[in-house]
mmCIF file of C-alpha atoms and ligand atoms in Angstrom:
data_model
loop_
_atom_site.group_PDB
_atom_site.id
_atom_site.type_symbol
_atom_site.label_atom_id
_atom_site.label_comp_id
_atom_site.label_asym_id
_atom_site.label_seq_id
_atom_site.Cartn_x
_atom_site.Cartn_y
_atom_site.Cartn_z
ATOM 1 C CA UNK G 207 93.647 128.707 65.270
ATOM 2 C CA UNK G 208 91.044 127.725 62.116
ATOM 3 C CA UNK G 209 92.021 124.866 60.680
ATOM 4 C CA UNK G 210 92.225 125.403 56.957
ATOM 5 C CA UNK G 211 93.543 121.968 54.989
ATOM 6 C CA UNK G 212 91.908 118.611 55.300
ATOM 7 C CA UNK G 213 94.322 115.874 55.967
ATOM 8 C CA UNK G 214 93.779 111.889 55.980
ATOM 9 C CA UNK G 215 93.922 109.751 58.975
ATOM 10 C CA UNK G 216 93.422 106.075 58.554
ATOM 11 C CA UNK G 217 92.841 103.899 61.550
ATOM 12 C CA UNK G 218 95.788 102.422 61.115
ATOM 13 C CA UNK G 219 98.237 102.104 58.231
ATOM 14 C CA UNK G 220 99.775 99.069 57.958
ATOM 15 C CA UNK G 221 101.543 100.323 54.980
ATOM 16 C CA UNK G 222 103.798 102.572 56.803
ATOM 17 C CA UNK G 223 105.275 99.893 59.109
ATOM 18 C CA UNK G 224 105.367 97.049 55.787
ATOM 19 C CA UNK G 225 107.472 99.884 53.688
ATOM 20 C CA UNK G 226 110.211 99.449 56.038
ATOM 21 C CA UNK G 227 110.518 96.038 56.412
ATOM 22 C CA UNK G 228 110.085 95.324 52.892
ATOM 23 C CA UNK G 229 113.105 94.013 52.003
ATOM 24 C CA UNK G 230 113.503 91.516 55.068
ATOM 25 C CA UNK G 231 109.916 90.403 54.429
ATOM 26 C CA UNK G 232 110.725 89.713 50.472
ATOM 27 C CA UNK G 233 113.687 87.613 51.942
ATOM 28 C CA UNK G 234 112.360 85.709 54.012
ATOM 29 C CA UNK G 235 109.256 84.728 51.631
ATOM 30 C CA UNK G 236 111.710 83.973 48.987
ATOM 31 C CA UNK G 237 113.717 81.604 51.140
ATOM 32 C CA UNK G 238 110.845 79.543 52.315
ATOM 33 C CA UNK G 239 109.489 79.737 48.223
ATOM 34 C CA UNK G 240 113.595 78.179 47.758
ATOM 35 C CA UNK G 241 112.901 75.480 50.647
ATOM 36 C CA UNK G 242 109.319 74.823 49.656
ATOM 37 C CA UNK G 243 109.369 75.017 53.994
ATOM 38 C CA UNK G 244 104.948 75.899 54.435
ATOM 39 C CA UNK G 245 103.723 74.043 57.473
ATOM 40 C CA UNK G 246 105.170 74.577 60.738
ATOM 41 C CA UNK G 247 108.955 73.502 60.497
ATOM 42 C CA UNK G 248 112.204 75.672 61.662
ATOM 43 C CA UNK G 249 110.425 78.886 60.778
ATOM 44 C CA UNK G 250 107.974 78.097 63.295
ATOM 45 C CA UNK G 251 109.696 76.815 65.848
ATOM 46 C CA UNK G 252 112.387 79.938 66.017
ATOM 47 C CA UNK G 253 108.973 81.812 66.429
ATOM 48 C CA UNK G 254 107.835 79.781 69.387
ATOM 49 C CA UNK G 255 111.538 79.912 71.108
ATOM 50 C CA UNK G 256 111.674 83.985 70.544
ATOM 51 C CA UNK G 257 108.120 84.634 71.499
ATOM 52 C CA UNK G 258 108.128 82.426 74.752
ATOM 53 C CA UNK G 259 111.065 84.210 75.947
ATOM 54 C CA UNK G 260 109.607 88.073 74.989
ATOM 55 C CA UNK G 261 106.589 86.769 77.122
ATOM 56 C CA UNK G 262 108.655 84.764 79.667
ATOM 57 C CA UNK G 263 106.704 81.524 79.504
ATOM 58 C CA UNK G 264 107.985 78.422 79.029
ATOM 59 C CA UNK G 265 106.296 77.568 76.046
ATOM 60 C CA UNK G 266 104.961 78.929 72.878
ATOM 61 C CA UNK G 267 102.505 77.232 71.051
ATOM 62 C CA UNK G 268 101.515 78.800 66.826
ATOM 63 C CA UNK G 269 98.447 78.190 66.247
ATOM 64 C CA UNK G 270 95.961 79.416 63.382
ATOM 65 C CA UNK G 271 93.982 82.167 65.134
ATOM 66 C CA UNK G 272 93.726 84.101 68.048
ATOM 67 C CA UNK G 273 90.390 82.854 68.892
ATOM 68 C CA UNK G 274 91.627 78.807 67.804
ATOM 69 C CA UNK G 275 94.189 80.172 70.634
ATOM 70 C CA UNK G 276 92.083 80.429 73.304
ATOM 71 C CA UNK G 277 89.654 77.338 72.367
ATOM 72 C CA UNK G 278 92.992 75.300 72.341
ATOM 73 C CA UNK G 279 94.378 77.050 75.988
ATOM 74 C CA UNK G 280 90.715 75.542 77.118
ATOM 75 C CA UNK G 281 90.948 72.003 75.432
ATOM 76 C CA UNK G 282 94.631 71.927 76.464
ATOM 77 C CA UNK G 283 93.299 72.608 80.416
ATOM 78 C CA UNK G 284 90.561 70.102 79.471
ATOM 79 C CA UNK G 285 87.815 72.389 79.677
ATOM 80 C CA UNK G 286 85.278 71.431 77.880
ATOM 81 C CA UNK G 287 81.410 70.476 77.975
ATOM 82 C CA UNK G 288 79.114 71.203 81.197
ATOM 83 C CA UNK G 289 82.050 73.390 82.238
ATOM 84 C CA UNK G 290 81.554 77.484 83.269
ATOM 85 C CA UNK G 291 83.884 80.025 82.159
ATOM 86 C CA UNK G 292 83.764 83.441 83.163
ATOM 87 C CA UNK G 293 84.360 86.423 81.042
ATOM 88 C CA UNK G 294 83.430 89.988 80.195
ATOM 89 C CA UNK G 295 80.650 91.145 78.261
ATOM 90 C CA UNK G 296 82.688 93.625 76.911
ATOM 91 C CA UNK G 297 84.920 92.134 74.509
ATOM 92 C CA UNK G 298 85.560 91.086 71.200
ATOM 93 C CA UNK G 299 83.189 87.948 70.170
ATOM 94 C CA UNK G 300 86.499 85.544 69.093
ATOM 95 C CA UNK G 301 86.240 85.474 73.164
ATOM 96 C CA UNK G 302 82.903 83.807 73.922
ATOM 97 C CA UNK G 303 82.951 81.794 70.199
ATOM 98 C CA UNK G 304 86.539 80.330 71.444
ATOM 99 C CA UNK G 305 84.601 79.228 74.817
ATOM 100 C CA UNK G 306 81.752 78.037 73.063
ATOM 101 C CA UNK G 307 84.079 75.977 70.130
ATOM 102 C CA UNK G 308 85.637 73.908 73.018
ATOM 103 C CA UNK G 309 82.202 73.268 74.188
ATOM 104 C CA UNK G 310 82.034 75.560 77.401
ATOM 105 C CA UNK G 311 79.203 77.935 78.415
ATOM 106 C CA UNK G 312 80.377 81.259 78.426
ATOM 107 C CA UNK G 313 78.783 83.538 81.843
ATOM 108 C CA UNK G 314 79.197 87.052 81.257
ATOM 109 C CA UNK G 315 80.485 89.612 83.952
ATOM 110 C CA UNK G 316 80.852 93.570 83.864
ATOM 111 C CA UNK G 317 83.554 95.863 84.150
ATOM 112 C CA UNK G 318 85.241 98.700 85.747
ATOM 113 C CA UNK G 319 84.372 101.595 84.418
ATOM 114 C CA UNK G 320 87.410 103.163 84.761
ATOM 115 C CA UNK G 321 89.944 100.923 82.692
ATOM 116 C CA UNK G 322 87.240 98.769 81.010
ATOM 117 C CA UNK G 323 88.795 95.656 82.517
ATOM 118 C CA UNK G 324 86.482 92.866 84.176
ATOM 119 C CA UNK G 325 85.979 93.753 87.517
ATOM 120 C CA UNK G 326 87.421 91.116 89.825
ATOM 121 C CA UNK G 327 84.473 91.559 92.171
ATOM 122 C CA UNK G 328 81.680 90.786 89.767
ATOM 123 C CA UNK G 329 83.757 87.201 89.107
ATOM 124 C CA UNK G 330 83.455 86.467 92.754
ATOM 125 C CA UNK G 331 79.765 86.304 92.347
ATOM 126 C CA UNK G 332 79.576 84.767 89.144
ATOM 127 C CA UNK G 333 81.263 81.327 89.957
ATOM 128 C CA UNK G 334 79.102 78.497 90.808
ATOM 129 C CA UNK G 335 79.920 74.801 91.353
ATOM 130 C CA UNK G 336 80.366 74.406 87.664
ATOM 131 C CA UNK G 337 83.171 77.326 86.939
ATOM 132 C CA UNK G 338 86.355 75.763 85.740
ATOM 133 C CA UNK G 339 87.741 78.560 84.212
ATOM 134 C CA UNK G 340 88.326 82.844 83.998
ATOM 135 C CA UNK G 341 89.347 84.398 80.447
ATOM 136 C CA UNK G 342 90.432 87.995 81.008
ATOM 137 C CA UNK G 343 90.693 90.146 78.363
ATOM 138 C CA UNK G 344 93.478 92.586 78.647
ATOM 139 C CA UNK G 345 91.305 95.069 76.304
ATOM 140 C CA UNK G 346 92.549 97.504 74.444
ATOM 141 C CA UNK G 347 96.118 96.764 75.245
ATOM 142 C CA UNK G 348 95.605 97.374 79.127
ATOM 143 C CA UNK G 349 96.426 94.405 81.262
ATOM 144 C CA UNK G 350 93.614 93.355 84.187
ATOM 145 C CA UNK G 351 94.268 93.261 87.796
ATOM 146 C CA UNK G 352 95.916 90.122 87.378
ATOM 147 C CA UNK G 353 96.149 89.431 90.745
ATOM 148 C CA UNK G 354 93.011 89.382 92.087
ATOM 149 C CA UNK G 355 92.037 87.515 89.373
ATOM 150 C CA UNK G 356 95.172 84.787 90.078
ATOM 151 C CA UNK G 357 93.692 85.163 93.657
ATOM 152 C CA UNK G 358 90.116 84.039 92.973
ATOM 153 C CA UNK G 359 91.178 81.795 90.535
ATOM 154 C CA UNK G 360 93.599 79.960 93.764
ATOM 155 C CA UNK G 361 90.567 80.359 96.411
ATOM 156 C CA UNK G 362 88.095 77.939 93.554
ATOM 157 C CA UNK G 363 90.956 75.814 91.564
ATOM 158 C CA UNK G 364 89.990 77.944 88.076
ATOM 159 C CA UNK G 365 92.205 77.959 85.462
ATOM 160 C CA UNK G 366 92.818 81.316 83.924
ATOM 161 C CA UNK G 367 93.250 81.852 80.387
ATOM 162 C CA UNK G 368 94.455 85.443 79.837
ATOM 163 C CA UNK G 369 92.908 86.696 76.427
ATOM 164 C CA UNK G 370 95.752 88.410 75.196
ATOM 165 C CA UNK G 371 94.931 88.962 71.674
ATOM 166 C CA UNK G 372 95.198 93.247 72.037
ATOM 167 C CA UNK G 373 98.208 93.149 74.875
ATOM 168 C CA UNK G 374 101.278 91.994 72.869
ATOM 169 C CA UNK G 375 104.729 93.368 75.040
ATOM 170 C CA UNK G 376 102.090 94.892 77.178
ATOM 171 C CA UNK G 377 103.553 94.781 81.691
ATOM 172 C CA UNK G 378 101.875 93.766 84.516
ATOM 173 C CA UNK G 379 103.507 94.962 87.763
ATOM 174 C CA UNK G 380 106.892 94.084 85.173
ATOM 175 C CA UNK G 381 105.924 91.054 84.117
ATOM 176 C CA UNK G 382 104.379 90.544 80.137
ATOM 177 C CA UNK G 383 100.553 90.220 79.592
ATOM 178 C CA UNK G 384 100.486 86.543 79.116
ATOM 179 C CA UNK G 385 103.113 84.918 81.851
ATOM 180 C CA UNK G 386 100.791 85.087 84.836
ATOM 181 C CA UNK G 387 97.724 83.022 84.272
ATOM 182 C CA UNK G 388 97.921 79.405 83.428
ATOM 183 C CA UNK G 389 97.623 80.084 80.176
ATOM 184 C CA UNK G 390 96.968 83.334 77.718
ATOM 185 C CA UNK G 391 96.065 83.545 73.858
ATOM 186 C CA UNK G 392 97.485 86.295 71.297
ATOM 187 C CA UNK G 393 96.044 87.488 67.959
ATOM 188 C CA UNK G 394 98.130 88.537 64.938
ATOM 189 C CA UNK G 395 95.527 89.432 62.896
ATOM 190 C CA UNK G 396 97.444 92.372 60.846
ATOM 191 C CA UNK G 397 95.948 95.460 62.483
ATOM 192 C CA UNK G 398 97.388 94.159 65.773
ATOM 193 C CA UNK G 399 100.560 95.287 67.695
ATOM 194 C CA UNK G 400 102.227 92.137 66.094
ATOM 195 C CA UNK G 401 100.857 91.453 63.374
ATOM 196 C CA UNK G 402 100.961 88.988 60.399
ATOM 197 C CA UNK G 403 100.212 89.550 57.017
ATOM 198 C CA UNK G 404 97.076 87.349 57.227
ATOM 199 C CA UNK G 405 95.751 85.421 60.021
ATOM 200 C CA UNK G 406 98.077 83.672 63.174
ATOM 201 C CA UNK G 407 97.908 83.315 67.262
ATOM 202 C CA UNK G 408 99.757 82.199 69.555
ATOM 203 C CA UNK G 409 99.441 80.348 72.910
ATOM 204 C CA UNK G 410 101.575 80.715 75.899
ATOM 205 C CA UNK G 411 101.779 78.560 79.280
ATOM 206 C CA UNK G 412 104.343 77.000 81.647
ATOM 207 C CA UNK G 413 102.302 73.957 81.868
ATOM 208 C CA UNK G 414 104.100 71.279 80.469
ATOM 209 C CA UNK G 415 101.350 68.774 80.359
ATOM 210 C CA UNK G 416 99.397 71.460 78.799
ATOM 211 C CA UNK G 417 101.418 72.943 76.257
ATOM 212 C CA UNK G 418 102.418 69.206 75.094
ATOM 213 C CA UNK G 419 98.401 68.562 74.479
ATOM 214 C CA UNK G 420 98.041 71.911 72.950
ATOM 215 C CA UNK G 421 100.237 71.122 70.543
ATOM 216 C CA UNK G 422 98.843 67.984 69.895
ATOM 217 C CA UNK G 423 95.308 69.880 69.695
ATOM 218 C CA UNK G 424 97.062 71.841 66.800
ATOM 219 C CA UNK G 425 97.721 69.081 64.228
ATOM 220 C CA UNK G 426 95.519 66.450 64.282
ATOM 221 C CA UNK G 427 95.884 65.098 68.146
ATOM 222 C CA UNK G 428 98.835 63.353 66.190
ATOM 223 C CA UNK G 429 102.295 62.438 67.935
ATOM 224 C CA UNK G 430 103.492 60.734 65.378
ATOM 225 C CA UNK G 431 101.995 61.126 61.249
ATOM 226 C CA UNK G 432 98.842 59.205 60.859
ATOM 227 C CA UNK G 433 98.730 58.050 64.231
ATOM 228 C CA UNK G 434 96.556 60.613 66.163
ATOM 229 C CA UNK G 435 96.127 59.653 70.261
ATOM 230 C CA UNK G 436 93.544 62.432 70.971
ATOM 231 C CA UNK G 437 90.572 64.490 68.988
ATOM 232 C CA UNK G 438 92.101 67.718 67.758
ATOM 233 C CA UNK G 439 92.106 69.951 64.823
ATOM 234 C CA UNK G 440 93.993 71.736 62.176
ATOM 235 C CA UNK G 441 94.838 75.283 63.455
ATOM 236 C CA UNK G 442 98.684 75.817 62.759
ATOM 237 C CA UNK G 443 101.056 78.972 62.354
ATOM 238 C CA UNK G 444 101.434 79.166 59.139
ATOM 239 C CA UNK G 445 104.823 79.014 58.318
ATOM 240 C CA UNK G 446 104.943 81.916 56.080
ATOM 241 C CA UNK G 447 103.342 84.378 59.157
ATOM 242 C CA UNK G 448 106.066 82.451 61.446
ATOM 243 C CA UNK G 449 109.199 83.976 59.515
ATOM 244 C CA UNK G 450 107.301 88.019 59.086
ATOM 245 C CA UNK G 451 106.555 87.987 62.842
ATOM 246 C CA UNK G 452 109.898 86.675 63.955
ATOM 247 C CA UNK G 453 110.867 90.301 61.870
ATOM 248 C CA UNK G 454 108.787 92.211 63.555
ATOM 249 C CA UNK G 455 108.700 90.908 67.411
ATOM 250 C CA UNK G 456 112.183 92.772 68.071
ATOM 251 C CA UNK G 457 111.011 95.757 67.132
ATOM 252 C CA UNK G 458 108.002 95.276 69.168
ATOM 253 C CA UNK G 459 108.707 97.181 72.431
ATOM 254 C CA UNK G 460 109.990 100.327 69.935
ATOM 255 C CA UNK G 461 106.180 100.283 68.391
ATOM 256 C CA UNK G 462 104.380 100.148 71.367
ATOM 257 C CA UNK G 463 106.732 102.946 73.069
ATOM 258 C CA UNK G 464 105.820 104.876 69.884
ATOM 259 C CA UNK G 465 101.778 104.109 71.018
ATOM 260 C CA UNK G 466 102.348 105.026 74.521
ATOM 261 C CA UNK G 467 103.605 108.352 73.248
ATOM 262 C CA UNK G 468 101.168 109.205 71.272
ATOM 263 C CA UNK G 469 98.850 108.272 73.821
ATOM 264 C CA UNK G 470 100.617 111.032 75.919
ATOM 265 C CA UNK G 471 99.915 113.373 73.241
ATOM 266 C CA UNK G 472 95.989 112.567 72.881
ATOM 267 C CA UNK G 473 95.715 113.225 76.433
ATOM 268 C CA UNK G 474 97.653 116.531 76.684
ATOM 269 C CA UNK G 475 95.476 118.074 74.159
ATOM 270 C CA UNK G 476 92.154 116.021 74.842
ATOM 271 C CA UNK G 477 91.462 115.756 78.516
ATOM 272 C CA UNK G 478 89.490 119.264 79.067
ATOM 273 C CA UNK G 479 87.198 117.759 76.059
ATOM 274 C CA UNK G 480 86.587 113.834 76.261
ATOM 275 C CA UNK G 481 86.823 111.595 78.522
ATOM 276 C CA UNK G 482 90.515 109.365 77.750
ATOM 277 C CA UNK G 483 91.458 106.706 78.834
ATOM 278 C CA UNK G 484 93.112 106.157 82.364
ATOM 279 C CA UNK G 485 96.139 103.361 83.141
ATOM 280 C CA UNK G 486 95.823 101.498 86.149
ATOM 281 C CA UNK G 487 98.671 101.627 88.674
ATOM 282 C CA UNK G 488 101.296 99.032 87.836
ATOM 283 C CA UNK G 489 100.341 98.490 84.837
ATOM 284 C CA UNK G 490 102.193 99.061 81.368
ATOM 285 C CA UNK G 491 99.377 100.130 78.853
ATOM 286 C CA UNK G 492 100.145 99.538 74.489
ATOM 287 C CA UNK G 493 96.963 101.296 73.140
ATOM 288 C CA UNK G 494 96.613 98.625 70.778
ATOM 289 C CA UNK G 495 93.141 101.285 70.603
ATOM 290 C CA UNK G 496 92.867 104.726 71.755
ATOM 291 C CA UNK G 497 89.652 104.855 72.843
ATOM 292 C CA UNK G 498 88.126 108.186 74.392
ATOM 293 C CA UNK G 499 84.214 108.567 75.527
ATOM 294 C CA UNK G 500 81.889 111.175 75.065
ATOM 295 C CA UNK G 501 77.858 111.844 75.629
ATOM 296 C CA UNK G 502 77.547 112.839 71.411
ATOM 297 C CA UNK G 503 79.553 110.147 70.300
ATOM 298 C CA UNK G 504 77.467 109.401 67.127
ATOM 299 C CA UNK G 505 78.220 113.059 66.343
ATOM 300 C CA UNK G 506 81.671 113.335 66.859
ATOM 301 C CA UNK G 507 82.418 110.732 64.623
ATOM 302 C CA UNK G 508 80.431 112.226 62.061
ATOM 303 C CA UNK G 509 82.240 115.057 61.916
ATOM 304 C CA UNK G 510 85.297 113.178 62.191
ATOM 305 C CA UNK G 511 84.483 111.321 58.666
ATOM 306 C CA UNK G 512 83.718 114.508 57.595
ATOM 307 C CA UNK G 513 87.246 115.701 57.768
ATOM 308 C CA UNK G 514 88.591 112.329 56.563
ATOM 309 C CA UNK G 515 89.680 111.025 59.918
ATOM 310 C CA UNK G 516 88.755 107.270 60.585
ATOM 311 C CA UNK G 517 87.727 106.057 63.697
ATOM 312 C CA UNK G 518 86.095 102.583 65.459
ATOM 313 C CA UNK G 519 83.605 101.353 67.967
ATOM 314 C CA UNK G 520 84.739 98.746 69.763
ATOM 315 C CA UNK G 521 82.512 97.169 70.095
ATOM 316 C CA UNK G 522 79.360 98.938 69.732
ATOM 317 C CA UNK G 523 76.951 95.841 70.749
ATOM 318 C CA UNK G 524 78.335 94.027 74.146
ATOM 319 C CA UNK G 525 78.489 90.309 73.735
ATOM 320 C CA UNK G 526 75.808 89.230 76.071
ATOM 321 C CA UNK G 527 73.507 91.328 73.585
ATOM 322 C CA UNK G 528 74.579 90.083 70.457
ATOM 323 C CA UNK G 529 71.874 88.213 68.544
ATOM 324 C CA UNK G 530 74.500 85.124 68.145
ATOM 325 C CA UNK G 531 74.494 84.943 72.204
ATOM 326 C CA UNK G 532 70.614 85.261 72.649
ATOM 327 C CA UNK G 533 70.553 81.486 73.884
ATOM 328 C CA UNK G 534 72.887 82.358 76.420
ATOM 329 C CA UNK G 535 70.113 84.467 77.856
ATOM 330 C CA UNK G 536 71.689 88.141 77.853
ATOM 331 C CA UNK G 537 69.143 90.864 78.556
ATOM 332 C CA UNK G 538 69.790 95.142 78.423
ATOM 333 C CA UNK G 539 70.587 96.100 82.114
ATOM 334 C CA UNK G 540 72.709 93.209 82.615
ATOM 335 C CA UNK G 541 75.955 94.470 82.850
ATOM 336 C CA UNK G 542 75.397 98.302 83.211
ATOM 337 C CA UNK G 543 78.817 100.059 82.877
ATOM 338 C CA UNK G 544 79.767 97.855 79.880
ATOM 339 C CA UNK G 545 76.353 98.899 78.009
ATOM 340 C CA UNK G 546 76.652 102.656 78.997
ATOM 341 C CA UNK G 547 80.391 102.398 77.619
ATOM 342 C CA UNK G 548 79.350 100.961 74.240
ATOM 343 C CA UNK G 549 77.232 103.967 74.066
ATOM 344 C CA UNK G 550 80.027 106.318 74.746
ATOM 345 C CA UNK G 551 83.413 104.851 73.542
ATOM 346 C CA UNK G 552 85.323 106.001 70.182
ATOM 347 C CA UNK G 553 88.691 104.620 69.113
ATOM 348 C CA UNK G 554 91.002 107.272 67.776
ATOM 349 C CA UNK G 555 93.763 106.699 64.739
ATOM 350 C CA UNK G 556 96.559 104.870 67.039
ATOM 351 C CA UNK G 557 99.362 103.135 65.478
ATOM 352 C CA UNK G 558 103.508 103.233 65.894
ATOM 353 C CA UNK G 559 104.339 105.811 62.848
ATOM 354 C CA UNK G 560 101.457 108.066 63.490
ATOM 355 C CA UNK G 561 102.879 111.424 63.393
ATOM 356 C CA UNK G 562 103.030 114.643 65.430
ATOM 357 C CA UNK G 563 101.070 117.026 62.678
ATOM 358 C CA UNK G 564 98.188 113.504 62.173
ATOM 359 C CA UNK G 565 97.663 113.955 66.015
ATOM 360 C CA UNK G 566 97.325 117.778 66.127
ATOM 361 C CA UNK G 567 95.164 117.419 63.339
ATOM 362 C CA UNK G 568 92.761 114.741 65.135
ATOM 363 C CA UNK G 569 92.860 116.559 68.117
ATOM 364 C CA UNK G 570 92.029 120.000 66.966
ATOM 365 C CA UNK G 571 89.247 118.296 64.917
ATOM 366 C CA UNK G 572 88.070 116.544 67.885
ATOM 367 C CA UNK G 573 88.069 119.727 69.940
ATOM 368 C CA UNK G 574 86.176 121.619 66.973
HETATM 369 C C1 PLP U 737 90.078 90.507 72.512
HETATM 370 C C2 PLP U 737 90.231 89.608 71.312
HETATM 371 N N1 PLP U 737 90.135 88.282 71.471
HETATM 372 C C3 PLP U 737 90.286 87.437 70.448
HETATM 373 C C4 PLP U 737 90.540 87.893 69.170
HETATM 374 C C5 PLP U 737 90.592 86.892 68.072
HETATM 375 O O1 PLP U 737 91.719 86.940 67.288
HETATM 376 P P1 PLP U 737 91.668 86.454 65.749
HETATM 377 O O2 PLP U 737 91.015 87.529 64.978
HETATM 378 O O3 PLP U 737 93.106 86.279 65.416
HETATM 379 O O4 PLP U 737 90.924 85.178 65.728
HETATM 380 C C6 PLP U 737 90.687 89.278 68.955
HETATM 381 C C7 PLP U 737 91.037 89.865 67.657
HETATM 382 O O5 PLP U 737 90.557 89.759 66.625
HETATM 383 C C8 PLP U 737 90.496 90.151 70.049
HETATM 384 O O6 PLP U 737 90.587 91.482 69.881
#
């Protein structure tokens, strides 16, 4: 059937799930505005408690960022200079900046092709007598093979640090993204399943020595005010973020049920066209992105904008290629499925209150 009216699709629309909540959020703002409550405090501790137990880790740490997250998981493991840690080329930057920040080298790997994960067989070969440490990036909202990277982690004493920042709720053979490795970082930059209204992360870990230095990291190294026992920084939940994600975190599992249905849809009317994106077994996938591949990518989303749908590359440059890594001595042909993806992959409109007649709509156009 020709499809006659144009209809926008944003990327996301945060103001969809923020009309809803609107009156808890004004609430809660106004009480802390009443209790003049702005850094750290009860607000963020009844964060920490609830999002520890949704991720079923002992601790919970708030912390300013997603990518302070994982530079303070390192610092808190006491990784640090003239240590290795291995990651995947294809990610998000925060990944290999949070490595560098604590003062780590960062050595690339590649991925599986088929669920863009780091491929547990490419770590093997990267560590050397200098590896300390594995951050896994559960991209796009799909958790990695978490146990054969626990595995390889046990046969060389690594810590892992599961990058977490896209896998909020998200199941690994039943247990949440973030509860297996030693320790894992999350993101709430807004766009994300949880997300703030400006910039948060949070680390989680069973470690008690660890979490007890991470939070010391946090604010100042100091235990007690103006007395600071080690070197640390300033990167705290903001209090304000603290009370709109402890809204939002129970209706977490709701949104990314919502995602994992529309990702149903894509795929019933997509698969004969693009390639979409496959789950591993075991695994409990929140399309924090939709992302599909196809030869005339460039095209496609062309056409797309065209008919006022938006879409995203993530990430169109690996990491070991950006110009900000060149010391770290990245070359084209490194890492050859995660370059051939970044020439392929598009990330479809995906969020919770996408609707039924916005995905026909992107599908038809993408099958135009
Ligand atoms: C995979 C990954 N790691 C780390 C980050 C860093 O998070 P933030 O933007 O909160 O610093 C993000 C998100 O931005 C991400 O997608």
């Amino acid at each position: 059937m020709a499809m006659t009216t144009t209809m926008k699709v944003p990327f996301v629309d945060l103001q969809a799930q923020h009309a809803a909540l609107r009156p808890e959020i004004e609430r809660a703002v106004s009480g802390l505005l009443d209790r003049g409550d702005f850094i750290l405090g009860a607000e963020v501790e009844r964060f920490e408690h609830d999002y520890a137990a949704f991720i079923g880790a002992k601790h919970a740490i708030g912390v300013g960022t997603g990518l302070s997250a994982i530079e303070i998981a390192l610092r808190g493991f006491g990784i640090g200079a003239g240590d290795e840690v291995i990651t995947p080329a294809n990610t998000f930057i925060a990944t290999v900046l949070a490595i560098l920040a604590a003062g780590a080298t960062p050595v690339f790997v590649d991925m599986d092709p088929a669920t863009y994960s780091i491929d547990p067989r490419a770590i093997d070969a990267a560590v050397t007598s200098r590896t300390r440490a594995i951050v896994p990036v559960h991209l796009y909202g799909q958790p990695v093979d978490l146990d054969a990277v626990m595995a390889i982690a046990a046969r060389h004493h690594l810590i892992v640090v599961e990058d977490a920042a896209q896998a909020h709720g998200a199941r690994y053979k039943g247990r949440r993204a973030g509860s297996v490795g030693h320790a894992a970082a999350f993101s709430f930059y807004p766009s994300k399943n949880l997300g703030a209204i400006g910039d948060g992360g949070m680390v989680t870990t069973s470690d008690d020595g660890a979490a007890a230095r991470m939070r010391l990291l946090r604010n100042y190294g100091q235990r007690v005010k103006y007395h600071h026992s080690i070197v640390g920084t300033n990167s705290r939940l903001d209090t304000l973020q603290a009370a709109v994600l402890r809204i939002k975190l129970p209706r977490l599992d709701a949104w990314n049920a919502a995602r994992r249905r529309h990702a149903d849809a894509y795929r019933a009317r997509l698969q004969d066209a693009v390639q979409t994106p496959a789950t591993a077994a075991g695994v409990e996938h929140i399309f924090h992105l939709y992302v599909i591949e196809t030869d005339r990518r460039d095209a496609l989303q062309a056409r797309l904008k065209a008919m006022q749908i938006d879409t995203g590359i993530h990430y169109p440059v690996p990491a070991h290629l950006q110009e900000a890594c060149a010391p770290l001595g990245g070359r084209p042909g490194m890492f050859p499925a995660t370059e051939a993806a970044a020439r392929r992959i598009l990330s479809l409109p995906m969020f919770a209150e996408l609707s039924e007649r916005q995905i026909d709509y992107v599908a038809d156009a993408v099958r135009s």
